[in-house]
Structures are given as C-alpha cells and as structure tokens.
C-alpha cells in the first residue's frame, strides 16, 4: 500500500498519524488545489510537522509526508 510505504520511508510513525486523525494534537485541514475530494490534515507531533493526505469521499489515506515551509507558515498563522 502506497500510504504505508511512504510512512516507513519518511520515518513517520503510526502513532503520529493517529494524533492528527483523532485530534490529539491541534490540526488544520485544507482542501487540495488539484482534487475537490482530497483534503490535507496538517499538524505537529513531537516537533515534527506532518501532512496526512486523504480522500474525504472514500475515506482512503493517500499519502503522508513532512510539512513544507509554506505549510508550516500557514499552520502557525491559523
């Protein structure tokens, strides 16, 4: 599965993803610019900025990655 592969190669733990998905840490959600059904959930876990990208219609997790600089700025301003 693509999501699990990216999680492993990027050193992101399942517990960190759960923190974002279950609201254990502060998050912001923004829609994808490319697909109206895709959402990005951004948050910080253990000082690590993480973005979980998922399809809000099918509820499938697409990928996970570290926040980009512009996303960190957006998060801090929210």
C-alpha positions as MATLAB code, in Angstrom:
seq = 'XXXXXXXXXXXXXXXXXXXXXXXXXXXXXXXXXXXXXXXXXXXXXXXXXXXXXXXXXXXXXXXXXXXXXXXXXXXXXX';
ca = [
       0.000    0.000    0.000;
       1.356    3.389   -1.023;
       0.482    5.078    2.271;
       2.352    2.508    4.383;
       5.387    2.615    2.095;
       5.620    6.411    2.337;
       5.097    6.318    6.088;
       8.007    3.918    6.507;
      10.413    5.617    4.100;
       9.712    9.038    5.639;
      10.131    7.898    9.230;
       6.602    8.756   10.310;
       5.041    6.585   12.981;
       1.505    5.245   13.039;
       1.029    6.884   16.442;
       1.909   10.274   14.922;
      -0.661    9.814   12.168;
      -3.272    8.818   14.743;
      -2.527   12.015   16.686;
      -3.554   14.023   13.630;
      -6.508   11.885   12.564;
      -8.054   11.635   16.042;
      -7.468   15.244   17.111;
      -4.931   14.522   19.840;
      -2.868   17.480   18.587;
      -4.003   20.740   17.013;
      -4.582   20.405   13.278;
      -5.798   22.378   10.325;
      -7.485   20.897    7.277;
      -7.299   22.402    3.839;
      -8.685   21.194    0.521;
      -6.338   20.084   -2.226;
      -5.879   22.512   -5.081;
      -5.893   19.602   -7.537;
      -8.835   17.425   -6.424;
     -12.034   18.592   -4.711;
     -12.369   15.267   -2.856;
      -8.868   15.376   -1.353;
      -8.066   17.010    1.987;
      -4.781   17.731    3.742;
      -4.652   17.451    7.522;
      -1.652   19.258    8.977;
      -0.293   19.199   12.496;
       2.778   18.902   14.687;
       3.701   15.782   16.631;
       6.834   15.777   18.751;
       8.000   18.933   16.894;
       7.571   17.148   13.572;
       5.274   18.842   11.043;
       3.226   16.183    9.271;
       0.655   16.252    6.477;
      -1.816   13.393    6.009;
      -3.490   13.465    2.612;
      -6.754   11.602    2.234;
      -9.816   11.305    0.043;
     -12.722   12.738    2.025;
     -15.272   10.969   -0.172;
     -13.853    7.431    0.039;
     -12.036    7.951    3.387;
      -8.883    6.392    1.879;
      -5.493    7.569    3.114;
      -3.454    8.584    0.084;
      -0.043    9.549    1.429;
       1.809   11.148    4.315;
       4.778   13.494    4.309;
       6.565   16.197    6.252;
       5.202   19.727    6.088;
       6.733   22.095    3.581;
       7.929   25.530    4.733;
       4.879   27.320    3.318;
       2.599   24.833    5.098;
       4.388   25.415    8.419;
       3.820   29.137    7.976;
       0.146   28.555    7.133;
      -0.276   26.358   10.206;
       1.348   28.925   12.502;
      -0.905   31.685   11.169;
      -4.117   29.684   11.640;
];
